[in-house]
Backbone as a ProteinNet text record, in pm:
[ID]
protein_1_A
[PRIMARY]
XXXXXXXXXXXXXXXXXXXXXXXXXXXXXXXXXXXXXXXXXXXXXXXXXXXXXXXXXXXXXXXXXXXXXXXXXXXXXXXXXXXXXXXXXXXXXXXXXXXXXXXXXXXXXXXXXXXXXXXXXXXXXXXXXXXX
[TERTIARY]
2028.5	1892.2	1803.8	1728.6	1644	1517.6	1468.1	1344	1229.8	1134	1022.3	898	825	701.3	586.5	596.8	492	554	590.1	656.4	569.5	437.5	350.7	354	348.9	360.1	494.2	599.6	732.6	733.7	675.8	669.8	591.6	474.4	392.1	459.7	531.1	603.5	717.4	787.3	893.5	835.8	718.5	652.2	615.5	554.6	514.1	635.6	741.2	861.7	929.4	935.5	997.2	917.9	786.4	702.8	720.9	719.5	732.3	870.5	972.5	1109.4	1140.6	1041.6	1056.7	1165.5	1179.5	1269.9	1197.1	1267.2	1200.6	1188	1251.6	1236.8	1271.4	1233.1	1271.7	1273.7	1335.9	1340.1	1296.4	1247.7	1203.8	1228.8	1247.4	1262.6	1140.3	1164.1	1056.5	970.5	841.5	747.7	633.5	561.9	450.8	342	318.4	216.9	253.5	378.9	423.6	417.6	449.8	442.6	298	203.5	61.8	13.6	59.3	23.6	82.9	207.1	270.7	194.3	145.2	65.6	-59.7	-126.5	-246.9	-211.9	-102.4	-61.9	-30.2	27.1	55.6	-74.3	-164.8	-292.9	-373.6	-364.1	-442.5	-370.4	-246.3	-176.6	-96.5	-59.4	19.5	169.9	209.4	350.8	363.1	483.2	507.2	524.1	611.5	645	709.7	722.6	795.5	858.5	966.5	1030.6	1103.7	1132.8	1203	1349.2	1436.9	1581.3	1636.1	1683.5	1735.1	1887.1	1952.6	2098.2	2170.5	2109.2	2174.3	2146	2184.4	2163.4	2014.1	1938.6	1794.5	1724	1614.7	1543.3	1487.4	1490.9	1441.2	1332.5	1233.4	1129.2	1169.1	1195.8	1234.4	1109.3	1074.6	951.7	986.2	930.7	951.4	829.2	849	738.1	692	567.1	508.3	487.6	523.3	502.5	429.8	336.3	262.7	292.9	362.3	404.7	482.1	567.4	650.5	580.8	453.1	377	358.7	382.1	364.3	220.9	206.1	72.9	6.5	87.3	37.3	20.8	-100.9	-122.2	-91.5	-150.4	-124.6	-174.3	-142.4	-194.2	-208.1	-292.9	-316.6	-320.3	-235.2	-235	-347.9	-436.3	-554.2	-530.9	-507.3	-488.7	-343.4	-323.9	-189	-173.2	-50.7	-33	-110.4	-120.4	-191.5	-340.1	-384.2	-525.3	-564.7	-601.7	-645.7	-788	-816.2	-951.6	-1007.6	-1113.6	-1178.9	-1314.3	-1347.1	-1473.7	-1542.3	-1674.2	-1751.6	-1752.2	-1800.2	-1795.9	-1875.4	-1985	-2066.7	-2017.4	-1920	-1866.4	-1737.1	-1688.4	-1562.6	-1586.5	-1513.6	-1539.5	-1486.9	-1553.4	-1505.6	-1410.1	-1299.9	-1197.1	-1218.4	-1239.6	-1261.4	-1365.9	-1478.5	-1588.6	-1544	-1453.5	-1411.2	-1284.7	-1226	-1102.1	-979.1	-990.3	-880.1	-920.3	-831.3	-860.5	-837.3	-905.8	-874.9	-813.5	-719.7	-654.8	-698.4	-752.6	-811.3	-746.7	-711.3	-661.1	-778.5	-817	-933.9	-891.7	-988.9	-961.8	-928.8	-961.4	-931.8	-808.4	-732.2	-610.9	-625.3	-519.6	-520.1	-579.5	-674.3	-742.4	-789.4	-838.1	-893.6	-1030.5	-1076	-1206.3	-1319.4	-1311.2	-1418.2	-1422.3	-1305.9	-1303	-1363.2	-1331.5	-1384.5	-1536.4	-1587.3	-1731.5	-1798.9	-1738.8	-1795.9	-1798.9	-1693	-1685.8	-1755.3	-1810	-1882.9	-1798.6	-1674.3	-1587.8	-1536.2	-1525.2	-1467.3	-1328.6	-1267.7	-1135.3	-1070.3	-939	-863.6	-836.7	-876.6	-857.8	-714.7	-629.7	-488.2	-457.9	-506.6	-468.8	-565.7	-563.3	-630.5	-522.5	-539	-441.8	-518.4	-465.4	-525.9	-422.8
534.5	510.6	497.5	388.8	360.8	446.4	478.7	553.5	452.1	469.2	376.2	438.1	358.6	410.6	404.5	315	303.9	280.3	387.1	372.2	307.3	321.1	257.8	106.1	59	-85.1	-137.7	-60.6	-100.8	-116.4	-21.2	-27.2	-149.8	-172.9	-286.7	-419.6	-425.1	-546.7	-572.6	-468.6	-485.4	-539.4	-489.4	-535.4	-683.7	-721	-860.4	-953	-913	-995.9	-1010.9	-903.4	-910.3	-1003.3	-996.7	-1084.2	-1230	-1257.6	-1396.7	-1454	-1368.3	-1414.1	-1413.6	-1378	-1370.1	-1271.2	-1162.7	-1054.5	-966.2	-927.8	-849.6	-701.9	-656.6	-517.2	-503.4	-390.4	-356.1	-204.4	-154.6	-9.9	20.8	142.4	190.4	340.2	395.6	541	610.7	718.7	788.5	871.5	870.2	967.6	980.5	1091	1112.1	1006.5	968.1	867.1	733.7	691.9	565	570.8	684.8	699.6	688	742.4	731	586.3	515.9	374.1	295.4	325.6	258	287.6	409.7	444.9	358.1	340.8	257.4	112.6	62.1	-76.4	-97.5	4.1	-5.7	-4.7	88.3	97.5	-31.3	-96.6	-217.7	-344.7	-331.2	-445.9	-530.6	-476.9	-553.2	-531.8	-421.4	-395.6	-350.5	-364.5	-318.6	-168.4	-115.9	25.9	69.4	199	255.1	385.9	423.8	552.2	600.1	728.8	789.2	804.8	749.6	758.8	865.2	976.2	1086.1	1093.8	987.5	992.2	984.4	927	913.4	1031.4	1015.4	1120.7	1142.1	1030.9	1036.9	976.2	1035	976.8	838.5	750.2	613.7	588	511.5	468	329.5	318.3	190.8	130.3	9.2	-55.3	-185.8	-205.2	-328.5	-417.9	-530.6	-620.6	-696.1	-739.8	-804.6	-953.8	-1033.6	-1177.7	-1220.2	-1312.6	-1366.3	-1515.9	-1558.6	-1698.5	-1746.9	-1661.2	-1697.3	-1688	-1653.9	-1640.8	-1492.9	-1451.5	-1309.6	-1263	-1141.5	-1082.7	-1059.6	-1037.9	-1018	-1153.5	-1184.2	-1305.4	-1276.3	-1170.1	-1130.7	-988.4	-931.9	-801	-794.9	-705.5	-689.2	-540.7	-498	-359.7	-345.4	-250.7	-236.4	-130.6	-7.1	102.9	105.5	113.2	112.9	236.3	273.7	395	393	278.5	271.6	249	211.9	181.3	219.9	345	393.8	345	314.4	269.8	361.5	432.5	524.9	467.5	483.9	430.9	536	530.8	614.8	552.3	625.1	576.2	447.3	430.8	310.1	196.3	222.5	119.7	58.4	103.9	51.6	-92.3	-187.9	-328.4	-365.8	-462.5	-520.8	-632.9	-642.7	-741.6	-864.1	-979.1	-1106.4	-1093	-1031	-1010.5	-942.7	-846.9	-769.4	-820	-930	-981	-904.3	-835	-755.5	-609.3	-528.8	-386	-342.3	-237.1	-170.5	-35.7	9.5	138.7	231.5	347.5	440.5	577.6	639.3	776.2	868.4	948.8	1035.6	1182.3	1269.7	1413	1451	1364	1388.5	1311.4	1258.1	1185	1036	962.6	818.2	753.1	661.2	595.7	457.6	381.9	250.5	268.2	162.5	167.5	190.4	129.6	147.8	292.1	354.6	495.4	583.9	554.2	632.7	617.7	495.4	473.6	554.6	553.1	627.6	778.1	829	972.6	1007.5	905.8	923.2	990.1	943.2	992.8	875.1	896.8	797.7	842.8	770.6	808.9	697.9	704.7	604.8	483.9	367.8	243.3	195.5	205.6	174.1	25.7	-38.7	-178.3	-247.5	-380.3	-466.2	-535.8	-544.1	-610.3	-705.6	-829.1	-924.5	-1017.2
-1045.1	-1003.8	-1127.3	-1134.2	-1249.4	-1245.4	-1362.2	-1372.6	-1375.8	-1286.7	-1278.3	-1340	-1418.3	-1475.9	-1375.3	-1275.6	-1174.5	-1036.9	-966.1	-836.6	-729	-736.6	-637	-653.9	-778.1	-802.8	-755	-776.4	-730.4	-578.5	-506.9	-360.6	-313.8	-373.4	-333.7	-367.1	-479.7	-516.5	-419.6	-378.5	-278.2	-147.5	-109.8	11.9	0.5	-111.5	-130.9	-134.1	-204.7	-213.1	-77.4	0.6	133.5	224.5	216.8	299.8	261.4	132.4	87.2	114	112.9	139.8	289.2	372.3	517.8	559.6	482.3	521.2	622.1	728.1	832.4	797.9	690.9	649.2	501.2	443.3	306.7	295.7	190.8	169.6	26.7	8.9	-121.3	-125.8	-244.9	-254.6	-195.3	-121.2	-50.2	-144	-119.4	-174.9	-74.5	-79.3	13.9	-5.7	-130.9	-159.8	-96.7	-112.1	-53.3	98.8	156.4	301.8	349.7	274.3	310.8	299.4	196.1	182.6	298.5	336	450.3	579.3	595	713.5	721.3	607.9	604.2	635.9	577.8	603.8	751.4	815.6	959.5	1039.9	1007.9	1079	1066.8	951.4	926.9	971.4	1020.8	1078.5	981.9	865.9	769.3	786	850	878.9	1024.2	1079.9	1216.9	1222.1	1133.8	1140.4	1009.5	992.1	878.9	924.3	859.4	888.6	764.4	761.9	649.2	687	604.3	625.3	530.4	586.9	504.4	507.4	552.6	566.7	432.7	330.9	201.1	110.7	-15.7	-114.1	-141.5	-147	-168.9	-48.4	-2.2	112.5	78.3	176.8	161.1	264.6	226.7	318.5	368.4	498.1	559.8	622.6	581.1	627.6	697.4	816	893.2	873.1	803.7	772.9	897	895.1	1012.2	986.1	1086.1	1081.3	1207.8	1194.2	1308.2	1314.2	1419.2	1434.3	1311.7	1256.8	1142.5	1008.1	1007.5	883.6	852.2	726.4	692.9	717.7	769.4	788.3	652.8	549.5	413.5	346.1	300.5	222.4	76.4	24.2	-114.2	-133.9	-248.3	-285.1	-435.3	-480.2	-622.6	-654.9	-746.7	-793.3	-893.1	-871.4	-956.3	-1063.7	-1023.8	-1117.3	-1163	-1294	-1350.5	-1439.3	-1473.6	-1554.7	-1686.6	-1751.7	-1878.8	-1864.3	-1745.5	-1722.9	-1581.5	-1562.7	-1432.1	-1406.4	-1281	-1245.9	-1138	-1174.3	-1082.1	-1041.5	-914.7	-863.6	-776.9	-775.3	-684.9	-546.3	-449.2	-310.9	-293.5	-364.6	-351.1	-440.2	-527.5	-617.5	-565.7	-450.6	-396.3	-351.7	-411.5	-377.6	-239.5	-177.5	-52.5	-90.4	-19.1	-50.9	37.1	-25.5	44.7	155.6	121.7	217.4	345.9	334.7	451	517.7	470	529.8	482.1	369.6	317.8	310.9	254.4	240	95.9	56.7	-68.7	-32	-113.5	-91.4	-203.6	-165.6	-261.4	-245.3	-358.6	-358	-388.2	-289.4	-303.1	-298.2	-314.1	-302.9	-158.8	-63	78.1	124.5	31.1	65.4	39	67.5	47.5	171.7	149.8	262	219.9	316.3	285.6	220.4	154.9	90.5	188.7	306.9	406.1	456.8	473.7	515.3	406.2	279.8	168.3	160.1	181	180.7	291	412.2	525.3	497.9	431.6	402.3	270.8	204.3	79.1	-29.4	-45	-152	-233.8	-361.8	-451.7	-491.1	-583.4	-629.1	-708.3	-716.8	-792.6	-704	-749.7	-676.2	-700.2	-597.2	-613.5	-600.8	-493.4	-469.5	-375.7	-382.8	-285.3	-205.1	-73.6	14.2	104.2	115.7	207.9	265.5
[MASK]
++++++++++++++++++++++++++++++++++++++++++++++++++++++++++++++++++++++++++++++++++++++++++++++++++++++++++++++++++++++++++++++++++++

């Protein structure tokens, strides 16, 4: 198993690659952070479902990608905060993605949530990614 310097970027890249290749599912090593991101992607309609597979030596996050009429629900995504360059924003500085057509994912003191949820709860945090 390879050591990753940025496991969140790896998870998001696997998601983008699976969508573009029209794969109906993909797997990634499990972590609580990735599971929370998958929960948000499910709530926002970018994936069908996700589950944790503990049958192997290491737990895996199994994600079922979503397609609408053969077109991926995911158009694109952009990783914002990286290990060498973290980006922190206040609640009023959280950008809107494509005028509300996409979502931003923010890691806050109250957990990982979408940018609109963070704005409503008036909390800022680390801006992880934009998804549209």
